[in-house]
CSV table of C-alpha atoms and ligand atoms in Angstrom, one decimal:
chain,number,residue,atom,x,y,z
U,1,MET,CA,5.2,-14.9,1.4
U,2,LYS,CA,3.8,-18.2,2.8
U,3,GLY,CA,0.3,-19.0,3.7
U,4,LEU,CA,-1.1,-15.7,2.7
U,5,ALA,CA,-4.7,-17.7,2.0
U,6,ASP,CA,-4.2,-19.8,5.3
U,7,GLU,CA,-6.0,-17.3,7.3
U,8,PRO,CA,-9.4,-17.9,6.1
U,9,ASN,CA,-11.9,-16.7,9.1
U,10,TYR,CA,-11.3,-13.4,10.8
U,11,SER,CA,-13.6,-11.5,13.2
U,12,ILE,CA,-14.1,-7.7,12.5
U,13,GLU,CA,-15.4,-5.5,15.6
U,14,LEU,CA,-18.3,-3.6,14.7
U,15,LEU,CA,-18.2,0.1,16.3
U,16,GLU,CA,-21.3,1.2,17.9
U,17,GLY,CA,-22.8,3.5,20.5
U,18,GLY,CA,-19.7,6.1,20.1
U,19,ALA,CA,-16.7,3.8,20.0
U,20,THR,CA,-13.8,4.6,18.3
U,21,LEU,CA,-10.5,3.5,16.4
U,22,ARG,CA,-9.0,5.2,19.4
U,23,ASP,CA,-10.8,3.3,21.6
U,24,VAL,CA,-10.2,0.1,20.3
U,25,ILE,CA,-6.3,1.0,20.3
U,26,GLU,CA,-6.7,1.5,24.0
U,27,THR,CA,-8.2,-1.6,24.6
U,28,HIS,CA,-5.4,-3.7,23.1
U,29,ILE,CA,-2.7,-1.5,24.6
U,30,CYS,CA,-4.2,-2.4,27.9
U,31,GLU,CA,-4.4,-6.0,26.7
U,32,GLN,CA,-1.0,-6.0,25.8
U,33,THR,CA,0.5,-4.3,29.0
U,34,VAL,CA,-0.4,-7.1,30.9
U,35,ALA,CA,0.7,-9.9,28.1
U,36,GLU,CA,4.2,-9.2,26.0
U,37,LYS,CA,3.7,-5.6,24.6
U,38,ASN,CA,3.7,-7.0,21.4
U,39,ALA,CA,3.4,-4.7,18.4
U,40,PHE,CA,-0.5,-4.9,16.9
U,41,PHE,CA,-2.4,-3.5,13.9
U,42,VAL,CA,-5.7,-2.3,14.3
U,43,ALA,CA,-7.8,-1.8,10.5
U,44,ASP,CA,-10.6,0.1,9.9
U,45,LEU,CA,-12.2,-1.4,6.8
U,46,GLY,CA,-14.8,1.2,6.5
U,47,VAL,CA,-11.5,3.0,4.7
U,48,VAL,CA,-10.9,0.7,2.1
U,49,THR,CA,-15.0,1.1,1.5
U,50,ARG,CA,-15.0,4.5,1.2
U,51,GLN,CA,-11.9,5.0,-0.7
U,52,HIS,CA,-13.6,3.0,-3.5
U,53,VAL,CA,-16.6,4.9,-3.2
U,54,ARG,CA,-14.2,8.0,-3.9
U,55,TRP,CA,-12.5,6.2,-6.6
U,56,GLN,CA,-16.1,5.7,-8.4
U,57,THR,CA,-16.7,9.4,-7.8
U,58,HIS,CA,-13.9,11.1,-9.2
U,59,MET,CA,-12.6,8.2,-11.8
U,60,PRO,CA,-16.0,6.4,-13.0
U,61,GLN,CA,-14.8,5.5,-16.5
U,62,ILE,CA,-11.4,3.8,-14.9
U,63,ARG,CA,-12.0,0.2,-13.7
U,64,PRO,CA,-9.5,-0.3,-10.3
U,65,PHE,CA,-7.3,-3.1,-10.1
U,66,TYR,CA,-6.0,-3.4,-6.7
U,67,ALA,CA,-2.1,-3.7,-6.7
U,68,VAL,CA,-2.1,-7.1,-4.0
U,69,LYS,CA,1.5,-6.4,-3.0
U,70,CYS,CA,0.8,-3.5,-1.1
U,71,ASN,CA,-1.2,-5.3,1.6
U,72,SER,CA,-2.3,-8.8,1.0
U,73,SER,CA,-4.4,-8.9,4.7
U,74,PRO,CA,-7.2,-11.4,3.9
U,75,ALA,CA,-9.6,-9.2,4.8
U,76,VAL,CA,-9.0,-6.2,2.6
U,77,VAL,CA,-8.8,-8.6,-0.5
U,78,GLU,CA,-12.2,-10.2,0.4
U,79,MET,CA,-13.8,-6.6,0.7
U,80,LEU,CA,-12.4,-5.4,-2.2
U,81,ALA,CA,-13.5,-8.4,-4.1
U,82,ALA,CA,-16.7,-8.0,-3.0
U,83,LEU,CA,-16.9,-4.2,-4.0
U,84,GLY,CA,-16.1,-5.3,-7.7
U,85,ALA,CA,-12.8,-4.2,-7.8
U,86,GLY,CA,-10.0,-6.5,-10.4
U,87,PHE,CA,-6.6,-7.2,-9.0
U,88,VAL,CA,-3.0,-7.0,-10.1
U,89,CYS,CA,-0.5,-9.6,-8.7
U,90,SER,CA,3.0,-10.1,-8.6
U,91,SER,CA,3.5,-13.6,-7.3
U,92,LYS,CA,1.9,-16.8,-7.5
U,93,PRO,CA,0.6,-16.7,-3.7
U,94,GLU,CA,-1.0,-13.5,-4.5
U,95,VAL,CA,-3.0,-15.0,-7.3
U,96,VAL,CA,-4.0,-17.8,-5.2
U,97,LEU,CA,-5.2,-15.9,-2.4
U,98,VAL,CA,-7.3,-13.8,-4.9
U,99,GLN,CA,-8.6,-16.7,-6.6
U,100,SER,CA,-9.7,-18.0,-3.3
U,101,TYR,CA,-12.3,-15.2,-2.8
U,102,GLY,CA,-13.8,-16.5,-6.4
U,103,VAL,CA,-12.3,-13.4,-8.4
U,104,ALA,CA,-12.7,-14.6,-12.3
U,105,PRO,CA,-9.4,-14.7,-14.4
U,106,GLU,CA,-10.4,-11.9,-16.4
U,107,ASN,CA,-10.2,-9.7,-13.3
U,108,ILE,CA,-6.7,-10.7,-12.4
U,109,ALA,CA,-3.6,-9.1,-14.2
U,110,LEU,CA,0.0,-10.0,-13.3
U,111,GLY,CA,2.1,-6.2,-13.1
U,112,SER,CA,5.3,-7.4,-12.4
U,113,LEU,CA,7.9,-7.0,-15.4
U,114,CYS,CA,10.1,-9.7,-13.8
U,115,LYS,CA,7.8,-12.9,-13.7
U,116,GLN,CA,9.0,-16.3,-12.4
U,117,LEU,CA,8.4,-18.9,-14.8
U,118,SER,CA,6.2,-20.9,-12.5
U,119,LEU,CA,3.8,-17.6,-12.2
U,120,ILE,CA,3.6,-17.3,-15.9
U,121,LYS,CA,2.9,-21.0,-16.3
U,122,TYR,CA,0.2,-21.0,-13.4
U,123,ALA,CA,-1.4,-18.0,-15.2
U,124,ALA,CA,-1.5,-20.0,-18.6
U,125,LYS,CA,-3.1,-23.0,-16.5
U,126,ASN,CA,-5.8,-20.5,-14.6
U,127,ASP,CA,-6.7,-18.3,-18.1
U,128,ILE,CA,-5.2,-15.6,-16.5
U,129,ASP,CA,-4.5,-13.8,-19.6
U,130,LEU,CA,-3.3,-10.0,-18.9
U,131,LEU,CA,0.2,-10.0,-18.5
U,132,ALA,CA,2.8,-6.9,-18.5
U,133,CYS,CA,5.7,-6.6,-20.6
U,134,ASP,CA,8.7,-4.1,-21.1
U,135,SER,CA,11.3,-5.8,-22.8
U,136,GLU,CA,12.3,-8.9,-25.2
U,137,THR,CA,13.4,-11.0,-22.6
U,138,GLU,CA,10.0,-11.0,-20.9
U,139,LEU,CA,8.5,-11.2,-24.2
U,140,ARG,CA,10.2,-14.3,-25.2
U,141,LYS,CA,9.5,-15.8,-22.0
U,142,ILE,CA,5.9,-15.3,-22.0
U,143,ALA,CA,5.9,-16.6,-25.7
U,144,ARG,CA,7.1,-19.9,-24.4
U,145,CYS,CA,5.1,-20.9,-21.5
U,146,HIS,CA,1.9,-18.8,-22.1
U,147,PRO,CA,1.4,-18.3,-26.0
U,148,THR,CA,-2.3,-17.3,-25.6
U,149,ALA,CA,-1.5,-14.3,-23.3
U,150,LYS,CA,-2.8,-10.8,-23.7
U,151,LEU,CA,0.3,-8.2,-23.1
U,152,LEU,CA,0.0,-4.7,-21.9
U,153,LEU,CA,3.3,-2.9,-22.9
U,154,GLN,CA,4.8,-0.7,-20.5
U,155,VAL,CA,5.7,2.4,-21.4
U,156,ALA,CA,8.6,4.4,-19.2
U,157,THR,CA,7.1,7.5,-18.1
U,158,GLU,CA,9.8,10.8,-17.8
U,159,ALA,CA,8.6,11.0,-13.9
U,160,GLN,CA,11.3,8.2,-13.3
U,161,ASP,CA,14.1,9.9,-14.9
U,162,ASP,CA,14.5,12.5,-11.8
U,163,GLY,CA,15.6,11.4,-9.0
U,164,GLU,CA,18.4,8.5,-9.5
U,165,GLU,CA,16.6,6.6,-6.2
U,166,THR,CA,13.4,5.9,-8.0
U,167,SER,CA,13.2,2.1,-8.2
U,168,MET,CA,10.8,2.0,-11.2
U,169,ALA,CA,13.4,2.0,-14.0
U,170,PHE,CA,11.2,0.1,-15.9
U,171,GLY,CA,8.9,0.4,-19.2
U,172,CYS,CA,10.5,0.8,-22.5
U,173,THR,CA,11.2,4.0,-24.7
U,174,LEU,CA,8.5,4.7,-27.6
U,175,LYS,CA,11.7,3.6,-29.8
U,176,SER,CA,12.0,0.2,-28.5
U,177,CYS,CA,8.2,-0.2,-28.1
U,178,ARG,CA,8.0,-0.7,-31.7
U,179,HIS,CA,10.7,-3.2,-31.6
U,180,LEU,CA,8.9,-5.0,-29.1
U,181,LEU,CA,5.7,-4.8,-31.0
U,182,GLU,CA,7.2,-6.5,-34.1
U,183,CYS,CA,9.0,-9.0,-32.1
U,184,ALA,CA,5.6,-9.7,-30.8
U,185,LYS,CA,4.3,-9.9,-33.9
U,186,GLU,CA,6.9,-12.3,-35.2
U,187,LEU,CA,6.2,-14.8,-32.4
U,188,GLY,CA,2.6,-14.7,-32.7
U,189,MET,CA,1.7,-13.1,-29.5
U,190,GLN,CA,-1.0,-10.7,-28.9
U,191,VAL,CA,-0.6,-7.2,-28.0
U,192,ALA,CA,-3.7,-6.0,-25.7
U,193,GLY,CA,-2.8,-2.4,-25.5
U,194,ALA,CA,-0.2,-0.6,-23.0
U,195,LYS,CA,0.5,0.4,-19.4
U,196,PHE,CA,2.6,3.0,-17.4
U,197,HIS,CA,3.4,3.3,-14.0
U,198,VAL,CA,3.8,6.9,-12.2
U,199,PRO,CA,5.7,6.6,-9.1
U,200,SER,CA,3.5,8.2,-6.3
U,201,CYS,CA,6.9,10.0,-5.2
U,202,CYS,CA,6.0,12.1,-8.7
U,203,THR,CA,3.8,15.1,-7.6
U,204,ASP,CA,3.4,16.5,-10.9
U,205,PRO,CA,0.2,15.6,-12.9
U,206,GLN,CA,1.7,16.5,-15.9
U,207,ALA,CA,3.7,13.0,-15.6
U,208,TYR,CA,0.6,11.3,-16.4
U,209,THR,CA,-0.6,13.5,-19.3
U,210,HIS,CA,2.9,12.8,-21.1
U,211,ALA,CA,2.2,9.2,-20.4
U,212,VAL,CA,-1.1,8.9,-21.8
U,213,SER,CA,0.0,10.7,-25.1
U,214,ASP,CA,3.0,8.4,-25.2
U,215,ALA,CA,0.2,5.4,-24.7
U,216,ARG,CA,-1.4,6.6,-27.6
U,217,CYS,CA,1.3,6.6,-29.9
U,218,VAL,CA,2.1,2.9,-28.6
U,219,PHE,CA,-1.6,2.0,-29.4
U,220,ASP,CA,-0.8,3.7,-33.0
U,221,MET,CA,2.1,1.6,-33.8
U,222,GLY,CA,0.3,-1.5,-32.3
U,223,GLU,CA,-2.9,-1.1,-34.6
U,224,GLU,CA,-0.4,-0.4,-37.6
U,225,LEU,CA,0.7,-3.6,-37.1
U,226,GLY,CA,-2.5,-5.4,-37.0
U,227,PHE,CA,-3.0,-5.8,-33.4
U,228,SER,CA,-6.4,-4.9,-31.4
U,229,MET,CA,-5.4,-2.6,-28.9
U,230,LYS,CA,-8.3,-2.4,-26.2
U,231,ILE,CA,-6.7,-1.8,-22.7
U,232,LEU,CA,-5.2,1.2,-21.3
U,233,ASP,CA,-3.6,0.7,-17.5
U,234,ILE,CA,-2.7,4.0,-16.2
U,235,GLY,CA,-1.1,2.3,-13.4
U,236,GLY,CA,-0.4,3.3,-9.6
U,237,GLY,CA,1.0,6.0,-7.6
U,238,PHE,CA,-2.1,7.3,-6.0
U,239,SER,CA,-1.3,8.1,-2.3
U,240,GLY,CA,-5.1,7.6,-1.3
U,241,SER,CA,-5.3,11.6,-1.0
U,242,GLU,CA,-8.6,13.0,-2.8
U,243,VAL,CA,-6.9,15.7,-3.5
U,244,GLN,CA,-4.6,14.1,-5.5
U,245,LEU,CA,-7.0,11.9,-7.0
U,246,GLU,CA,-8.8,15.0,-8.3
U,247,GLN,CA,-5.9,16.8,-9.5
U,248,ILE,CA,-4.8,13.6,-11.4
U,249,HIS,CA,-8.3,12.9,-12.9
U,250,HIS,CA,-8.7,16.6,-14.0
U,251,ALA,CA,-5.0,16.5,-15.9
U,252,ILE,CA,-5.5,13.4,-17.6
U,253,ARG,CA,-9.7,13.7,-18.6
U,254,PRO,CA,-9.0,15.8,-21.4
U,255,LEU,CA,-6.7,13.6,-22.9
U,256,LEU,CA,-8.7,10.7,-22.0
U,257,ASP,CA,-11.8,12.2,-24.0
U,258,MET,CA,-9.2,12.8,-26.9
U,259,TYR,CA,-7.5,9.7,-27.7
U,260,PHE,CA,-9.6,6.9,-25.8
U,261,PRO,CA,-12.8,8.3,-25.8
U,262,PRO,CA,-16.0,5.4,-25.1
U,263,VAL,CA,-16.4,5.0,-29.2
U,264,SER,CA,-12.9,3.5,-29.0
U,265,GLY,CA,-13.9,1.0,-27.4
U,266,VAL,CA,-10.8,1.0,-25.2
U,267,THR,CA,-11.2,-0.3,-21.6
U,268,LEU,CA,-9.4,2.1,-19.0
U,269,ILE,CA,-8.1,0.4,-16.0
U,270,ALA,CA,-5.6,1.4,-13.1
U,271,GLU,CA,-4.0,-0.4,-10.4
U,272,PRO,CA,-4.1,1.6,-7.1
U,273,GLY,CA,-2.1,0.1,-4.0
U,274,SER,CA,-1.6,2.4,-1.3
U,275,TYR,CA,-4.6,4.3,-2.5
U,276,TYR,CA,-6.9,1.7,-0.4
U,277,VAL,CA,-5.0,0.4,2.3
U,278,SER,CA,-2.7,3.3,3.2
U,279,SER,CA,-4.6,5.1,5.6
U,280,ALA,CA,-6.8,2.2,7.1
U,281,PHE,CA,-4.1,0.7,9.0
U,282,THR,CA,-2.5,2.1,12.1
U,283,LEU,CA,0.1,0.3,14.0
U,284,ALA,CA,1.0,0.7,17.9
U,285,VAL,CA,4.7,-0.5,18.9
U,286,ASN,CA,6.3,-0.4,22.0
U,287,ILE,CA,9.7,1.2,23.4
U,288,ILE,CA,12.0,-1.3,24.5
U,289,GLY,CA,15.3,0.6,24.4
U,290,LYS,CA,16.5,4.2,25.1
U,291,LYS,CA,19.6,6.1,24.8
U,292,VAL,CA,20.2,9.9,25.6
U,293,VAL,CA,23.0,11.7,23.8
U,294,ALA,CA,24.4,15.3,23.9
U,295,ARG,CA,23.7,17.7,21.1
U,296,ASP,CA,25.6,21.2,21.1
U,297,GLN,CA,23.7,24.3,19.8
U,298,HIS,CA,24.2,23.6,16.5
U,299,GLY,CA,22.7,20.0,16.8
U,300,GLN,CA,25.8,18.5,16.4
U,301,PRO,CA,26.2,15.4,18.7
U,302,LEU,CA,28.8,15.3,21.4
U,303,GLU,CA,30.7,12.9,23.2
U,304,GLU,CA,29.7,14.0,26.5
U,305,LEU,CA,26.8,15.9,28.3
U,306,THR,CA,27.6,19.2,29.9
U,307,LEU,CA,24.8,21.0,31.5
U,308,ASN,CA,24.2,23.6,28.7
U,309,ASP,CA,23.5,20.7,26.0
U,310,GLU,CA,20.2,19.8,24.6
U,311,PRO,CA,19.7,15.8,25.1
U,312,GLU,CA,18.6,14.1,22.0
U,313,PHE,CA,16.9,10.9,23.0
U,314,LEU,CA,17.1,7.8,20.6
U,315,TYR,CA,14.2,5.2,21.3
U,316,TYR,CA,14.4,1.3,20.2
U,317,MET,CA,10.9,-0.2,19.2
U,318,ASN,CA,9.8,-3.6,19.0
U,319,ASN,CA,9.2,-3.1,15.0
U,320,GLY,CA,11.4,-1.6,12.2
U,321,VAL,CA,12.5,-1.4,8.7
U,322,TYR,CA,12.8,-5.2,8.4
U,323,GLY,CA,9.2,-5.5,9.6
U,324,SER,CA,6.4,-3.3,9.3
U,325,PHE,CA,8.4,-0.4,8.6
U,326,ALA,CA,9.6,-1.9,5.3
U,327,SER,CA,8.5,1.2,3.4
U,328,LYS,CA,11.1,3.2,4.5
U,329,LEU,CA,13.5,1.3,2.8
U,330,LEU,CA,11.3,2.5,-0.2
U,331,ASP,CA,12.4,5.8,0.4
U,332,GLU,CA,9.4,7.0,2.2
U,333,THR,CA,9.2,9.0,5.1
U,334,ILE,CA,7.5,7.6,8.2
U,335,PRO,CA,5.5,10.4,9.9
U,336,ALA,CA,5.9,11.0,13.5
U,337,PRO,CA,4.1,8.8,15.6
U,338,PHE,CA,1.2,9.7,18.8
U,339,VAL,CA,2.5,9.2,21.9
U,340,HIS,CA,0.6,6.9,24.4
U,341,LYS,CA,1.6,7.0,28.2
U,342,LYS,CA,-0.2,5.6,31.0
U,343,ALA,CA,0.4,8.6,32.8
U,344,PRO,CA,1.2,11.9,30.5
U,345,SER,CA,1.5,15.3,32.5
U,346,ALA,CA,0.2,18.4,31.4
U,347,GLU,CA,2.7,20.6,29.5
U,348,GLU,CA,5.5,18.1,29.3
U,349,PRO,CA,8.6,19.6,27.4
U,350,VAL,CA,9.4,18.0,24.5
U,351,PHE,CA,13.1,16.9,22.9
U,352,ALA,CA,14.7,16.0,19.7
U,353,SER,CA,14.4,12.6,19.5
U,354,SER,CA,15.0,9.5,16.8
U,355,LEU,CA,13.1,6.3,16.5
U,356,TRP,CA,14.6,3.1,15.6
U,357,GLY,CA,13.9,-0.6,14.8
U,358,PRO,CA,15.3,-3.5,17.2
U,359,SER,CA,17.9,-4.7,15.0
U,360,CYS,CA,20.9,-2.4,15.9
U,361,ASP,CA,21.7,-1.9,12.2
U,362,SER,CA,22.4,1.7,11.0
U,363,LEU,CA,19.8,1.4,8.4
U,364,ASP,CA,17.1,0.3,10.6
U,365,GLN,CA,15.8,3.8,11.5
U,366,VAL,CA,12.5,4.8,11.4
U,367,VAL,CA,11.7,8.1,12.1
U,368,GLU,CA,15.4,10.7,11.9
U,369,HIS,CA,14.0,13.0,14.1
U,370,CYS,CA,10.9,14.3,15.9
U,371,LEU,CA,10.1,16.4,18.9
U,372,LEU,CA,8.6,13.9,21.7
U,373,PRO,CA,8.3,14.2,25.4
U,374,GLU,CA,10.3,11.9,27.3
U,375,LEU,CA,9.5,8.3,26.8
U,376,SER,CA,10.0,5.3,29.0
U,377,LEU,CA,10.5,1.5,28.3
U,378,GLY,CA,7.0,0.0,27.9
U,379,ASP,CA,5.5,3.3,26.6
U,380,TRP,CA,3.4,2.9,23.5
U,381,LEU,CA,3.7,5.1,20.1
U,382,VAL,CA,1.0,5.0,17.4
U,383,PHE,CA,1.5,5.2,13.7
U,384,SER,CA,-1.1,6.2,11.6
U,385,ALA,CA,-1.4,5.7,7.6
U,386,MET,CA,0.5,2.1,7.7
U,387,GLY,CA,-1.6,0.2,5.5
U,388,ALA,CA,0.9,-0.1,2.5
U,389,HIS,CA,4.0,-2.6,2.7
U,390,SER,CA,3.8,-3.1,5.9
U,391,LEU,CA,2.5,-6.5,6.1
U,392,GLY,CA,4.9,-8.6,4.5
U,393,GLU,CA,7.0,-11.4,6.4
U,394,PRO,CA,9.7,-10.0,8.7
U,395,SER,CA,12.9,-10.7,7.8
U,396,ALA,CA,13.6,-14.3,9.6
U,397,PHE,CA,16.9,-13.2,11.3
U,398,LEU,CA,15.2,-11.0,13.6
U,399,ASP,CA,13.2,-12.0,16.7
U,400,VAL,CA,10.2,-10.0,15.2
U,401,GLN,CA,6.9,-11.5,14.2
U,402,ARG,CA,4.2,-10.0,11.8
U,403,PRO,CA,1.8,-8.3,14.1
U,404,PRO,CA,-1.4,-9.3,14.4
U,405,VAL,CA,-3.9,-7.4,12.8
U,406,HIS,CA,-7.5,-6.5,14.7
U,407,TYR,CA,-10.1,-5.6,12.0
U,408,VAL,CA,-12.8,-3.0,13.0
U,409,ILE,CA,-15.5,-1.2,11.0
U,410,SER,CA,-18.0,1.5,12.2
U,411,ALA,CA,-21.6,0.9,12.2
U,412,ASP,CA,-21.9,3.7,9.9
U,413,ASP,CA,-19.6,2.0,7.2
U,414,TRP,CA,-21.0,-1.2,7.5
U,415,TYR,CA,-24.8,-0.3,7.0
U,416,GLU,CA,-23.7,1.6,3.6
U,417,ILE,CA,-21.7,-1.2,2.4
U,418,GLN,CA,-25.0,-3.4,3.1
U,419,ASP,CA,-26.8,-1.1,1.2
U,420,ALA,CA,-24.5,-1.5,-1.8
U,421,GLY,CA,-25.8,-4.8,-1.7
U,422,ILE,CA,-22.9,-6.7,-0.1
U,423,SER,CA,-23.9,-9.4,2.9
U,424,LEU,CA,-22.3,-11.3,5.3
U,425,ASP,CA,-23.5,-14.4,4.3
U,426,THR,CA,-23.0,-14.4,0.4
U,427,THR,CA,-20.2,-12.3,-0.7
U,428,MET,CA,-17.8,-12.4,2.4
U,429,LYS,CA,-18.1,-15.5,3.7
U,430,ASN,CA,-15.0,-15.4,6.2
U,431,PHE,CA,-16.3,-12.4,7.9
U,432,SER,CA,-17.8,-12.8,11.1
U,433,LEU,CA,-18.9,-9.7,12.8
U,434,VAL,CA,-18.7,-9.0,16.6
U,435,PRO,CA,-19.9,-6.2,18.6
U,436,TYR,CA,-17.1,-3.9,20.2
U,437,SER,CA,-17.1,-4.2,23.9
U,438,PHE,CA,-15.7,-1.8,26.0
U,439,ARG,CA,-13.3,-3.7,27.9
U,440,PHE,CA,-11.5,-1.1,29.8
U,441,SER,CA,-11.9,2.5,31.4
U,442,PRO,CA,-11.4,4.9,28.7
U,443,GLN,CA,-8.2,7.3,29.0
U,444,PRO,CA,-8.7,9.5,26.1
U,445,GLU,CA,-6.1,11.8,27.4
U,446,ALA,CA,-3.4,9.2,27.0
U,447,PHE,CA,-2.9,10.3,23.5
U,448,SER,CA,-0.7,13.2,22.6
U,449,ALA,CA,-0.4,14.3,18.9
U,450,PRO,CA,3.0,14.3,17.2
U,451,ALA,CA,4.8,17.9,18.1
N,501,PLP,C1,3.2,-1.5,-6.6
N,501,PLP,C2,2.7,-1.7,-7.7
N,501,PLP,C3,1.4,-1.0,-7.8
N,501,PLP,C4,1.1,0.3,-6.8
N,501,PLP,O1,1.3,1.1,-6.5
N,501,PLP,P1,0.9,2.3,-5.5
N,501,PLP,O2,2.2,3.4,-5.5
N,501,PLP,O3,0.9,1.9,-4.3
N,501,PLP,O4,-0.3,2.5,-6.0
N,501,PLP,C5,0.7,-0.6,-9.5
N,501,PLP,N1,1.2,-1.7,-9.9
N,501,PLP,C6,2.2,-2.3,-10.0
N,501,PLP,C7,2.5,-3.4,-11.1
N,501,PLP,C8,3.1,-2.8,-8.8
N,501,PLP,O5,3.9,-3.5,-8.8
């Protein structure tokens, strides 16, 4: 996580005169094809702002705190800071990055439940007071390094019980919440509210309603002990789809109105991460290796290819799960990519294919199965919705670098942002906006959709 804040100046290409995201991808593929065929991202910042508008439309009473660990691109953070979002951080470099855009300490929360001492001390020194906590160990640690912190007790949600693979085995039960509250009281700590986190793999909006009721119990217990409980944090888990956002809002709205009405003076916040960035980033990777294996009629791999067998292709890409496809290791499914070929032929047959990263490690499988036309070394694959968990530093033992990000925004989105009062010279000082220029002859037919 070194140097998050080291790249303060970046240019954003303004898409005017009918230029599309696809044109930008085509341009960079053409440029990379004569260069080193390195992977790259194209990020549409208009998506981030539209997601913000969508949030304000559907969840007007809940203030978003963006979860920086999902994507710490400076442009994303600067844009969200300008739009007035708060931030939830899980490391010191993230806090430093957010602070570098002038975000005030009361708009920063620490969401991790196992915080490094250095992070807690840094928060104490910088008046960052909102800290999540779900155990006595964490509570004692915070009491020692940050006695004026305002704690948000994280309650477990039942969504975490099904599926043993969910990595969110965090949050305390209602029973242990009482113990924690008593403990905080003894230590002279302040508890300011409760939070929960329904992981995005949970598709049942009921998980949110149960969690809101549980949070009310924690508020009651806290108030009984004399704490001023004023913040409810409903966590993250928002996929980015408008339908899901509506469903969740529909499910929790009546409970919020009943348990946390405006007259209660409780501030409602949430921690959307993937929601903002997922569909804003597109990743282009290059095919660097290829193998063909045989399968029998039932799809079982065979040793040798005979005439009647269906071939299956294994393609190796110049990026994998130890780089930009890290979300695969978090149990997410990577959808099949678009294929970009220099000379596609019409009516190409498609074959069973699997897509792998470059590490030759059996975990480094990005897409288990998809149907693709036969590809050659040097062909490009384009993955959409790659904005979440894809911009960390790749594992150092691999010869993979973090792909560069090329930022764009459409003219329409840009004018809308300016109408909202955000301007280049004041709020977003590190941007420079350059008009996109067609640097190639467009070949829109070069893209084919996933089969
Ligand atoms: C990662 C994270 C989130 C965001 O989760 P999404 O599923 O991407 O919304 C929210 N809060 C905390 C504390 C996190 O660590």
